[in-house]
């Protein structure tokens, strides 16, 4: 009887808790809306009334740019609608010509990403990545060796798959198979952290590793008249990205696992030792992908654009006799949301440069630094690295971070005598650090949000604390010592 009487009370408590949580969520949302409204109102007064020496297109561009930042950060609105709204608003107010919006969809960056997504869809369809992983399994005599081999394999995928979220989706079955075979929760947690971490860090090594890199390349092309090609980007960013990947793997092995767990054999469950032979389609796809990467790397020799190479490869791969996957089916795997987001950010970036807004920001920020007598190149580069590295705590989209940080930090700071190309590369690579919060990158969300979760927010933050210092140090070291010796931009 007492038990029956307690049921309504228990249900009432649950309902009360749910109502309280809902009210708290609504309150937080309203608070964010109030803060966003105040920030935008303050920006409107500052831009249109307080700042002198600006043309109306510059004022409109600056206000729309700031409003987009508020929408991305404070309101946490979806990236693509915000970017497209900003691009359309720039054309409506006359800050840019209307055809600039339409031309952005025909940009070679968009076509390169489109073709790369088609290639990714074919790779996923034929199961080539899973087959390669299965082939490597006999050499994984211990958990330690398995982690190192998976790190190198995941690093290699950055050169053929353009989206970190696509790489995460492709490698997810590999993680599930390995974790099931090992059947150890601590090792599964470390393995779950390994995949998204290496996916994100290795992206920096490849020009097509992330959409943010192509945005940065577009900035460089408009600013300096030259941009790094596929091989140049690898030479500049490859050593740094590989070093950070290896450090992350070492941290996961030695911080999250004991010596006994590191020496443990992976196990033989889930059919990991039964390796099927490569199919004819897998061999054909592997050959086309290899030739594509080779063409990317030798672009300076043959002179064919990467977008054209990618489109040709996508069409070849979608021939029935090659992969068995039709182009129509491959196009369904394309992340159209990301392509439209890229188009919108390209318009915003072009408006910032064409209207002179970026130059204005540069002049004002340079004046502030000169007054403080902080002009040493290593100090300027360090400031840019630290600001860009922590920007993932505020701006959750990697491409949005680059769109914001290049004109806000890289271009202004270059006025203090630091090479603008170096600062653009620094900001772009630093913005790839996403190991502190779940919402800062899609691969982290994908692995951390599965049921059961591969890891927790506490695990992720613990990894971030260990990884952050070497990440910042190596990037500063690369920008101040390695890149000047290479002189890649000076040769362009």
Short mmCIF file of C-alpha atoms in Angstrom, two decimals:
data_model
loop_
_atom_site.label_atom_id
_atom_site.label_comp_id
_atom_site.label_asym_id
_atom_site.label_seq_id
_atom_site.Cartn_x
_atom_site.Cartn_y
_atom_site.Cartn_z
CA UNK A 1 0.00 0.00 0.00
CA UNK A 2 2.81 2.37 0.90
CA UNK A 3 4.52 1.45 -2.33
CA UNK A 4 1.44 2.32 -4.35
CA UNK A 5 1.11 5.66 -2.56
CA UNK A 6 4.71 6.52 -3.39
CA UNK A 7 4.26 6.09 -7.14
CA UNK A 8 2.37 9.37 -7.79
CA UNK A 9 4.87 11.24 -5.62
CA UNK A 10 7.79 9.76 -7.56
CA UNK A 11 6.17 10.66 -10.87
CA UNK A 12 5.46 14.16 -9.59
CA UNK A 13 9.12 14.61 -8.69
CA UNK A 14 10.20 13.50 -12.15
CA UNK A 15 7.72 15.86 -13.78
CA UNK A 16 8.87 18.70 -11.53
CA UNK A 17 12.51 18.02 -12.44
CA UNK A 18 11.64 17.95 -16.14
CA UNK A 19 9.71 21.23 -15.86
CA UNK A 20 12.59 22.85 -13.97
CA UNK A 21 15.10 21.72 -16.62
CA UNK A 22 12.86 23.05 -19.40
CA UNK A 23 12.47 26.39 -17.65
CA UNK A 24 16.23 26.62 -17.16
CA UNK A 25 16.81 25.91 -20.87
CA UNK A 26 14.30 28.56 -21.86
CA UNK A 27 15.92 31.06 -19.47
CA UNK A 28 19.37 30.40 -20.92
CA UNK A 29 18.02 30.78 -24.45
CA UNK A 30 16.34 34.08 -23.58
CA UNK A 31 19.51 35.32 -21.88
CA UNK A 32 21.52 34.50 -25.00
CA UNK A 33 18.99 36.35 -27.15
CA UNK A 34 19.19 39.41 -24.91
CA UNK A 35 22.99 39.36 -24.94
CA UNK A 36 23.03 38.95 -28.72
CA UNK A 37 20.58 41.84 -29.19
CA UNK A 38 22.68 44.10 -26.94
CA UNK A 39 25.89 43.17 -28.77
CA UNK A 40 24.37 43.81 -32.19
CA UNK A 41 22.86 47.11 -31.03
CA UNK A 42 26.23 48.17 -29.61
CA UNK A 43 27.93 47.15 -32.86
CA UNK A 44 25.42 49.18 -34.89
CA UNK A 45 26.10 52.31 -32.83
CA UNK A 46 29.86 51.75 -32.97
CA UNK A 47 30.04 50.99 -36.68
CA UNK A 48 27.55 53.51 -38.04
CA UNK A 49 28.01 56.39 -35.58
CA UNK A 50 31.23 56.18 -33.56
CA UNK A 51 33.95 55.05 -35.99
CA UNK A 52 35.20 57.68 -38.39
CA UNK A 53 36.77 57.31 -41.81
CA UNK A 54 34.69 54.40 -43.13
CA UNK A 55 32.73 54.23 -46.36
CA UNK A 56 29.16 52.94 -46.24
CA UNK A 57 30.11 49.59 -47.87
CA UNK A 58 32.81 49.17 -45.22
CA UNK A 59 30.33 49.94 -42.43
CA UNK A 60 27.76 47.51 -43.83
CA UNK A 61 30.37 44.77 -44.29
CA UNK A 62 31.75 45.24 -40.78
CA UNK A 63 28.27 45.17 -39.21
CA UNK A 64 27.18 42.06 -41.13
CA UNK A 65 30.49 40.35 -40.32
CA UNK A 66 30.07 41.07 -36.61
CA UNK A 67 26.42 39.97 -36.67
CA UNK A 68 27.46 36.65 -38.20
CA UNK A 69 30.02 36.15 -35.42
CA UNK A 70 27.33 36.83 -32.79
CA UNK A 71 24.94 34.40 -34.49
CA UNK A 72 27.61 31.68 -34.60
CA UNK A 73 28.93 32.19 -31.06
CA UNK A 74 26.26 33.64 -28.77
CA UNK A 75 23.07 32.34 -30.40
CA UNK A 76 24.79 29.16 -31.65
CA UNK A 77 22.72 29.19 -34.84
CA UNK A 78 23.47 26.70 -37.65
CA UNK A 79 26.54 27.79 -39.62
CA UNK A 80 25.17 27.47 -43.15
CA UNK A 81 22.00 29.63 -42.85
CA UNK A 82 24.04 32.33 -41.09
CA UNK A 83 26.73 32.34 -43.78
CA UNK A 84 24.21 32.43 -46.63
CA UNK A 85 22.17 35.16 -44.91
CA UNK A 86 25.32 37.22 -44.48
CA UNK A 87 26.27 36.76 -48.13
CA UNK A 88 22.80 37.75 -49.34
CA UNK A 89 22.69 40.73 -46.97
CA UNK A 90 26.00 42.01 -48.34
CA UNK A 91 24.56 41.97 -51.86
CA UNK A 92 21.24 43.52 -50.80
CA UNK A 93 22.88 46.51 -49.09
CA UNK A 94 25.22 47.02 -52.03
CA UNK A 95 28.47 46.18 -50.24
CA UNK A 96 29.27 43.72 -53.04
CA UNK A 97 27.91 43.11 -56.51
CA UNK A 98 25.03 40.66 -56.76
CA UNK A 99 26.87 38.34 -59.13
CA UNK A 100 29.58 37.77 -56.50
CA UNK A 101 27.06 35.64 -54.57
CA UNK A 102 26.32 33.52 -57.63
CA UNK A 103 29.97 33.24 -58.64
CA UNK A 104 30.85 31.78 -55.25
CA UNK A 105 28.99 28.59 -56.16
CA UNK A 106 31.19 28.26 -59.24
CA UNK A 107 34.43 28.76 -57.32
CA UNK A 108 37.04 26.09 -57.94
CA UNK A 109 37.12 25.43 -54.19
CA UNK A 110 33.47 24.37 -54.28
CA UNK A 111 34.06 22.06 -57.24
CA UNK A 112 37.13 20.55 -55.59
CA UNK A 113 35.13 19.79 -52.46
CA UNK A 114 32.24 18.39 -54.52
CA UNK A 115 34.52 15.99 -56.38
CA UNK A 116 36.29 15.00 -53.16
CA UNK A 117 32.97 14.13 -51.52
CA UNK A 118 32.08 11.93 -54.49
CA UNK A 119 35.44 10.16 -54.12
CA UNK A 120 34.70 9.71 -50.41
CA UNK A 121 31.29 8.22 -51.19
CA UNK A 122 32.89 5.69 -53.53
CA UNK A 123 35.54 4.77 -50.94
CA UNK A 124 32.84 4.18 -48.35
CA UNK A 125 30.74 2.15 -50.79
CA UNK A 126 33.51 -0.28 -51.76
CA UNK A 127 34.80 -0.59 -48.17
CA UNK A 128 38.42 0.08 -49.08
CA UNK A 129 39.41 1.68 -45.75
CA UNK A 130 37.98 -1.22 -43.74
CA UNK A 131 39.78 -3.70 -46.01
CA UNK A 132 43.12 -1.94 -45.55
CA UNK A 133 42.61 -1.92 -41.77
CA UNK A 134 41.81 -5.63 -41.77
CA UNK A 135 45.01 -6.27 -43.70
CA UNK A 136 47.01 -4.41 -41.08
CA UNK A 137 45.50 -6.32 -38.16
CA UNK A 138 47.94 -9.29 -38.27
CA UNK A 139 50.76 -6.84 -37.59
CA UNK A 140 49.03 -5.43 -34.52
CA UNK A 141 50.67 -7.71 -31.96
CA UNK A 142 49.87 -5.38 -29.07
CA UNK A 143 47.58 -2.50 -28.20
CA UNK A 144 50.58 -0.18 -28.42
CA UNK A 145 51.40 -1.23 -31.97
CA UNK A 146 47.72 -1.09 -32.93
CA UNK A 147 47.47 2.53 -31.77
CA UNK A 148 50.56 3.58 -33.73
CA UNK A 149 49.42 1.83 -36.92
CA UNK A 150 45.92 3.30 -36.67
CA UNK A 151 47.45 6.75 -36.16
CA UNK A 152 49.45 6.47 -39.38
CA UNK A 153 46.53 4.99 -41.31
CA UNK A 154 44.16 7.74 -40.17
CA UNK A 155 46.81 10.34 -40.97
CA UNK A 156 47.03 9.01 -44.54
CA UNK A 157 43.27 9.38 -45.12
CA UNK A 158 43.60 13.18 -44.83
CA UNK A 159 45.06 13.28 -48.34
CA UNK A 160 42.09 11.68 -50.09
CA UNK A 161 39.03 12.58 -47.98
CA UNK A 162 38.23 16.32 -47.66
CA UNK A 163 35.87 16.34 -44.70
CA UNK A 164 36.78 15.44 -41.13
CA UNK A 165 33.18 14.36 -40.52
CA UNK A 166 33.29 12.10 -43.59
CA UNK A 167 36.52 10.52 -42.35
CA UNK A 168 34.90 9.96 -38.97
CA UNK A 169 31.91 8.26 -40.60
CA UNK A 170 34.18 6.01 -42.67
CA UNK A 171 36.38 5.05 -39.70
CA UNK A 172 33.49 4.53 -37.29
CA UNK A 173 33.00 0.85 -38.33
CA UNK A 174 36.73 0.29 -37.80
CA UNK A 175 36.45 1.59 -34.24
CA UNK A 176 33.33 -0.47 -33.50
CA UNK A 177 34.95 -3.66 -34.82
CA UNK A 178 38.19 -3.14 -32.88
CA UNK A 179 36.49 -2.18 -29.61
CA UNK A 180 34.22 -5.23 -29.84
CA UNK A 181 37.21 -7.48 -30.48
CA UNK A 182 39.24 -6.08 -27.58
CA UNK A 183 36.31 -6.04 -25.12
CA UNK A 184 38.05 -3.74 -22.62
CA UNK A 185 36.29 -0.50 -21.59
CA UNK A 186 39.48 1.45 -20.80
CA UNK A 187 41.13 0.55 -24.09
CA UNK A 188 37.88 1.25 -25.94
CA UNK A 189 37.78 4.72 -24.35
CA UNK A 190 41.35 5.50 -25.42
CA UNK A 191 40.62 4.13 -28.88
CA UNK A 192 37.48 6.25 -29.09
CA UNK A 193 39.55 9.33 -28.31
CA UNK A 194 42.27 8.33 -30.77
CA UNK A 195 40.12 8.32 -33.90
CA UNK A 196 38.57 11.83 -33.73
CA UNK A 197 41.78 13.34 -32.35
CA UNK A 198 43.98 12.02 -35.17
CA UNK A 199 41.28 12.83 -37.74
CA UNK A 200 41.30 16.48 -36.62
CA UNK A 201 45.05 16.88 -36.14
CA UNK A 202 46.02 15.10 -39.37
CA UNK A 203 43.65 17.30 -41.40
CA UNK A 204 46.20 20.09 -41.07
CA UNK A 205 48.71 18.21 -43.24
CA UNK A 206 46.56 18.28 -46.38
CA UNK A 207 45.26 21.18 -48.44
CA UNK A 208 41.99 19.28 -48.89
CA UNK A 209 42.01 17.95 -45.31
CA UNK A 210 39.43 20.53 -44.21
CA UNK A 211 37.28 23.14 -45.91
CA UNK A 212 38.93 25.78 -43.72
CA UNK A 213 42.20 25.20 -45.58
CA UNK A 214 40.60 26.04 -48.91
CA UNK A 215 39.13 29.21 -47.42
CA UNK A 216 42.61 30.16 -46.19
CA UNK A 217 44.06 29.39 -49.63
CA UNK A 218 41.46 31.70 -51.15
CA UNK A 219 42.49 34.50 -48.78
CA UNK A 220 46.13 33.97 -49.71
CA UNK A 221 45.36 34.05 -53.42
CA UNK A 222 43.51 37.37 -53.16
CA UNK A 223 46.08 38.91 -50.80
CA UNK A 224 49.40 37.84 -52.28
CA UNK A 225 48.50 36.63 -55.75
CA UNK A 226 49.86 33.17 -54.86
CA UNK A 227 48.79 30.26 -52.74
CA UNK A 228 50.38 26.97 -51.69
CA UNK A 229 49.57 23.98 -53.87
CA UNK A 230 48.97 20.47 -52.57
CA UNK A 231 52.68 19.68 -52.16
CA UNK A 232 53.56 23.10 -50.70
CA UNK A 233 50.90 22.70 -48.02
CA UNK A 234 52.20 19.23 -47.18
CA UNK A 235 55.77 20.52 -46.83
CA UNK A 236 54.67 23.41 -44.61
CA UNK A 237 52.08 21.74 -42.40
CA UNK A 238 52.89 18.04 -42.73
CA UNK A 239 55.73 17.85 -40.15
CA UNK A 240 53.72 19.80 -37.57
CA UNK A 241 50.56 17.74 -38.10
CA UNK A 242 52.39 14.42 -38.02
CA UNK A 243 54.26 15.41 -34.85
CA UNK A 244 51.06 16.41 -33.06
CA UNK A 245 49.36 13.18 -34.14
CA UNK A 246 52.24 11.10 -32.75
CA UNK A 247 52.25 13.11 -29.52
CA UNK A 248 48.47 12.62 -29.14
CA UNK A 249 48.89 8.87 -29.65
CA UNK A 250 51.67 8.76 -27.04
CA UNK A 251 49.51 10.70 -24.56
CA UNK A 252 46.60 8.30 -25.01
CA UNK A 253 48.86 5.29 -24.55
CA UNK A 254 50.72 6.53 -21.48
CA UNK A 255 48.10 8.66 -19.72
CA UNK A 256 44.94 6.66 -20.35
CA UNK A 257 46.38 3.11 -20.35
CA UNK A 258 48.63 1.11 -18.06
CA UNK A 259 51.72 -0.79 -19.22
CA UNK A 260 49.82 -4.07 -18.99
CA UNK A 261 47.06 -2.68 -21.20
CA UNK A 262 49.59 -1.33 -23.72
CA UNK A 263 51.25 -4.74 -24.00
CA UNK A 264 47.95 -6.63 -24.28
CA UNK A 265 47.19 -8.43 -27.56
CA UNK A 266 44.20 -6.94 -29.44
CA UNK A 267 42.33 -10.25 -29.47
CA UNK A 268 40.80 -12.40 -32.14
CA UNK A 269 37.06 -11.77 -31.90
CA UNK A 270 34.78 -10.26 -34.51
CA UNK A 271 36.56 -11.98 -37.37
CA UNK A 272 39.45 -9.52 -37.40
CA UNK A 273 41.90 -12.21 -38.45
CA UNK A 274 39.80 -13.37 -41.41
CA UNK A 275 40.95 -11.12 -44.25
CA UNK A 276 39.10 -11.33 -47.54
CA UNK A 277 41.04 -10.69 -50.74
CA UNK A 278 40.76 -7.30 -52.40
CA UNK A 279 37.89 -7.18 -54.87
CA UNK A 280 38.35 -5.98 -58.44
CA UNK A 281 36.43 -2.81 -57.62
CA UNK A 282 38.58 -2.08 -54.57
CA UNK A 283 41.76 -2.47 -56.60
CA UNK A 284 40.42 -0.20 -59.35
CA UNK A 285 39.32 2.47 -56.85
CA UNK A 286 42.68 2.31 -55.06
CA UNK A 287 44.53 2.84 -58.36
CA UNK A 288 42.38 5.85 -59.31
CA UNK A 289 42.76 7.41 -55.84
CA UNK A 290 46.53 6.89 -55.92
CA UNK A 291 46.78 8.56 -59.33
CA UNK A 292 44.59 11.42 -58.11
CA UNK A 293 46.80 12.12 -55.10
CA UNK A 294 49.87 11.89 -57.35
CA UNK A 295 48.34 14.43 -59.73
CA UNK A 296 47.55 16.72 -56.79
CA UNK A 297 51.14 16.48 -55.57
CA UNK A 298 52.65 17.22 -59.01
CA UNK A 299 50.36 20.11 -59.91
CA UNK A 300 53.31 22.47 -60.27
CA UNK A 301 54.68 20.18 -62.99
CA UNK A 302 51.63 19.58 -65.19
CA UNK A 303 49.71 22.79 -64.36
CA UNK A 304 46.24 21.21 -64.23
CA UNK A 305 44.03 22.66 -61.48
CA UNK A 306 43.13 20.51 -58.49
CA UNK A 307 39.42 21.03 -59.11
CA UNK A 308 39.68 19.63 -62.63
CA UNK A 309 41.75 16.69 -61.39
CA UNK A 310 39.20 15.95 -58.70
CA UNK A 311 36.25 16.19 -61.10
CA UNK A 312 37.94 13.84 -63.58
CA UNK A 313 38.70 11.35 -60.82
CA UNK A 314 35.12 11.50 -59.52
CA UNK A 315 33.71 10.82 -62.99
CA UNK A 316 36.10 7.90 -63.55
CA UNK A 317 35.27 6.38 -60.17
CA UNK A 318 31.55 6.59 -60.91
CA UNK A 319 31.85 4.54 -64.08
CA UNK A 320 30.01 1.20 -63.65
CA UNK A 321 33.08 -0.86 -64.55
CA UNK A 322 35.29 0.88 -61.98
CA UNK A 323 33.43 1.08 -58.67
CA UNK A 324 29.92 -0.15 -59.43
CA UNK A 325 28.54 3.06 -57.92
CA UNK A 326 26.61 5.44 -60.18
CA UNK A 327 27.24 9.17 -60.09
CA UNK A 328 23.65 9.78 -58.96
CA UNK A 329 24.19 7.58 -55.90
CA UNK A 330 27.57 9.17 -55.17
CA UNK A 331 26.08 12.66 -55.30
CA UNK A 332 23.66 11.67 -52.53
CA UNK A 333 26.66 11.28 -50.20
CA UNK A 334 27.84 14.87 -50.78
CA UNK A 335 27.62 17.20 -47.76
CA UNK A 336 25.69 19.91 -49.60
CA UNK A 337 25.28 21.80 -46.35
CA UNK A 338 29.06 22.22 -46.13
CA UNK A 339 29.33 23.30 -49.78
CA UNK A 340 26.73 26.03 -49.29
CA UNK A 341 28.43 27.10 -46.09
CA UNK A 342 31.73 27.36 -47.96
CA UNK A 343 30.06 29.46 -50.66
CA UNK A 344 28.64 31.84 -48.06
CA UNK A 345 31.94 32.24 -46.22
CA UNK A 346 33.77 32.86 -49.52
CA UNK A 347 31.41 35.78 -50.21
CA UNK A 348 31.94 37.23 -46.72
CA UNK A 349 35.71 36.86 -47.06
CA UNK A 350 35.74 38.52 -50.47
CA UNK A 351 33.59 41.40 -49.18
CA UNK A 352 35.99 42.00 -46.29
CA UNK A 353 38.88 42.36 -48.73
CA UNK A 354 37.20 44.10 -51.69
CA UNK A 355 35.55 46.82 -49.59
CA UNK A 356 38.77 47.55 -47.72
CA UNK A 357 37.32 46.45 -44.39
CA UNK A 358 40.11 43.95 -43.76
CA UNK A 359 42.72 46.62 -44.46
CA UNK A 360 40.95 49.00 -42.09
CA UNK A 361 40.98 46.38 -39.33
CA UNK A 362 44.66 45.81 -40.05
CA UNK A 363 45.56 49.49 -39.76
CA UNK A 364 43.63 49.96 -36.49
CA UNK A 365 45.03 46.84 -34.80
CA UNK A 366 48.58 47.59 -35.96
CA UNK A 367 48.32 51.04 -34.41
CA UNK A 368 47.33 49.46 -31.07
CA UNK A 369 50.29 47.07 -31.10
CA UNK A 370 52.75 49.77 -32.08
CA UNK A 371 51.61 51.96 -29.22
CA UNK A 372 52.27 49.07 -26.84
CA UNK A 373 55.73 48.54 -28.45
CA UNK A 374 54.96 44.83 -28.96
CA UNK A 375 56.27 44.22 -32.46
CA UNK A 376 58.68 41.28 -32.20
CA UNK A 377 57.67 38.64 -34.83
CA UNK A 378 57.79 35.76 -32.33
CA UNK A 379 55.45 37.66 -29.98
CA UNK A 380 53.02 38.45 -32.80
CA UNK A 381 53.03 34.85 -34.06
CA UNK A 382 52.61 33.49 -30.52
CA UNK A 383 49.64 35.79 -29.93
CA UNK A 384 47.99 34.62 -33.17
CA UNK A 385 48.62 30.94 -32.33
CA UNK A 386 47.19 31.17 -28.81
CA UNK A 387 44.14 33.21 -29.86
CA UNK A 388 43.34 30.84 -32.76
CA UNK A 389 43.93 27.71 -30.67
CA UNK A 390 41.43 28.76 -28.00
CA UNK A 391 38.92 30.09 -30.55
CA UNK A 392 37.26 26.64 -30.70
CA UNK A 393 35.78 27.38 -27.28
CA UNK A 394 33.76 30.23 -28.81
CA UNK A 395 33.27 29.40 -32.52
CA UNK A 396 32.30 25.76 -33.03
CA UNK A 397 32.83 25.57 -36.80
CA UNK A 398 36.40 25.22 -38.07
CA UNK A 399 35.65 26.98 -41.35
CA UNK A 400 33.85 29.77 -39.51
CA UNK A 401 36.87 30.18 -37.25
CA UNK A 402 39.15 30.70 -40.23
CA UNK A 403 36.65 33.05 -41.88
CA UNK A 404 36.64 35.17 -38.72
CA UNK A 405 40.26 34.91 -37.60
CA UNK A 406 42.06 35.56 -40.89
CA UNK A 407 40.68 39.09 -41.33
CA UNK A 408 40.50 39.76 -37.58
CA UNK A 409 44.00 38.57 -36.62
CA UNK A 410 46.18 37.33 -39.48
CA UNK A 411 45.78 40.28 -41.83
CA UNK A 412 45.99 43.03 -39.19
CA UNK A 413 49.04 41.51 -37.50
CA UNK A 414 50.86 41.21 -40.82
CA UNK A 415 51.09 44.99 -40.79
CA UNK A 416 53.70 44.69 -38.03
CA UNK A 417 56.21 43.18 -40.41
CA UNK A 418 55.25 39.49 -40.16
CA UNK A 419 54.70 37.62 -43.43
CA UNK A 420 50.89 37.55 -44.04
CA UNK A 421 51.10 34.06 -45.55
CA UNK A 422 52.75 32.78 -42.37
CA UNK A 423 50.04 34.31 -40.20
CA UNK A 424 47.25 32.89 -42.37
CA UNK A 425 48.82 29.41 -42.11
CA UNK A 426 49.32 29.81 -38.36
CA UNK A 427 45.73 30.86 -37.73
CA UNK A 428 44.39 28.11 -40.00
CA UNK A 429 46.38 25.31 -38.37
CA UNK A 430 45.78 26.58 -34.82
CA UNK A 431 42.03 26.70 -35.43
CA UNK A 432 42.14 22.93 -35.96
CA UNK A 433 42.62 22.28 -32.25
CA UNK A 434 39.24 20.98 -31.01
CA UNK A 435 40.06 18.77 -28.02
CA UNK A 436 38.43 20.71 -25.16
CA UNK A 437 34.67 20.54 -25.76
CA UNK A 438 32.32 18.05 -27.39
CA UNK A 439 30.69 20.64 -29.66
CA UNK A 440 33.89 22.01 -31.22
CA UNK A 441 34.12 19.46 -34.04
CA UNK A 442 31.80 16.98 -35.74
CA UNK A 443 34.12 13.94 -35.37
CA UNK A 444 34.23 14.53 -31.60
CA UNK A 445 30.43 14.79 -31.52
CA UNK A 446 30.09 11.63 -33.61
CA UNK A 447 32.29 9.45 -31.39
CA UNK A 448 31.30 11.08 -28.12
CA UNK A 449 27.59 11.01 -28.91
CA UNK A 450 27.19 7.34 -29.83
CA UNK A 451 25.41 4.89 -27.54
CA UNK A 452 27.23 3.94 -25.45
CA UNK A 453 29.53 6.97 -25.71
CA UNK A 454 33.13 6.25 -26.65
CA UNK A 455 34.32 8.80 -24.08
CA UNK A 456 33.04 11.57 -21.82
CA UNK A 457 33.58 15.32 -21.75
CA UNK A 458 35.96 14.81 -18.80
CA UNK A 459 38.06 12.37 -20.85
CA UNK A 460 38.21 14.79 -23.76
CA UNK A 461 39.23 17.72 -21.57
CA UNK A 462 41.90 15.61 -19.86
CA UNK A 463 43.40 14.82 -23.27
CA UNK A 464 43.18 18.48 -24.25
CA UNK A 465 45.13 19.61 -21.17
CA UNK A 466 48.03 17.31 -22.05
CA UNK A 467 47.94 18.03 -25.79
CA UNK A 468 47.56 21.82 -25.69
CA UNK A 469 51.13 22.84 -24.62
CA UNK A 470 53.03 20.77 -27.24
CA UNK A 471 50.51 21.80 -29.92
CA UNK A 472 51.08 25.52 -29.30
CA UNK A 473 54.86 25.12 -28.88
CA UNK A 474 55.32 23.11 -32.09
CA UNK A 475 53.23 25.51 -34.17
CA UNK A 476 55.17 28.53 -32.93
CA UNK A 477 58.42 26.65 -33.58
CA UNK A 478 57.31 25.74 -37.12
CA UNK A 479 56.25 29.29 -37.97
CA UNK A 480 59.36 30.99 -36.57
CA UNK A 481 62.10 28.51 -37.55
CA UNK A 482 60.97 25.90 -40.10
CA UNK A 483 58.80 27.87 -42.51
CA UNK A 484 61.27 30.78 -43.05
CA UNK A 485 63.95 28.24 -44.03
CA UNK A 486 61.65 26.62 -46.59
CA UNK A 487 60.91 29.97 -48.32
CA UNK A 488 57.95 28.46 -50.17
CA UNK A 489 55.95 31.68 -50.46
CA UNK A 490 59.01 33.66 -51.50
CA UNK A 491 59.48 31.29 -54.45
CA UNK A 492 55.97 31.84 -55.77
#
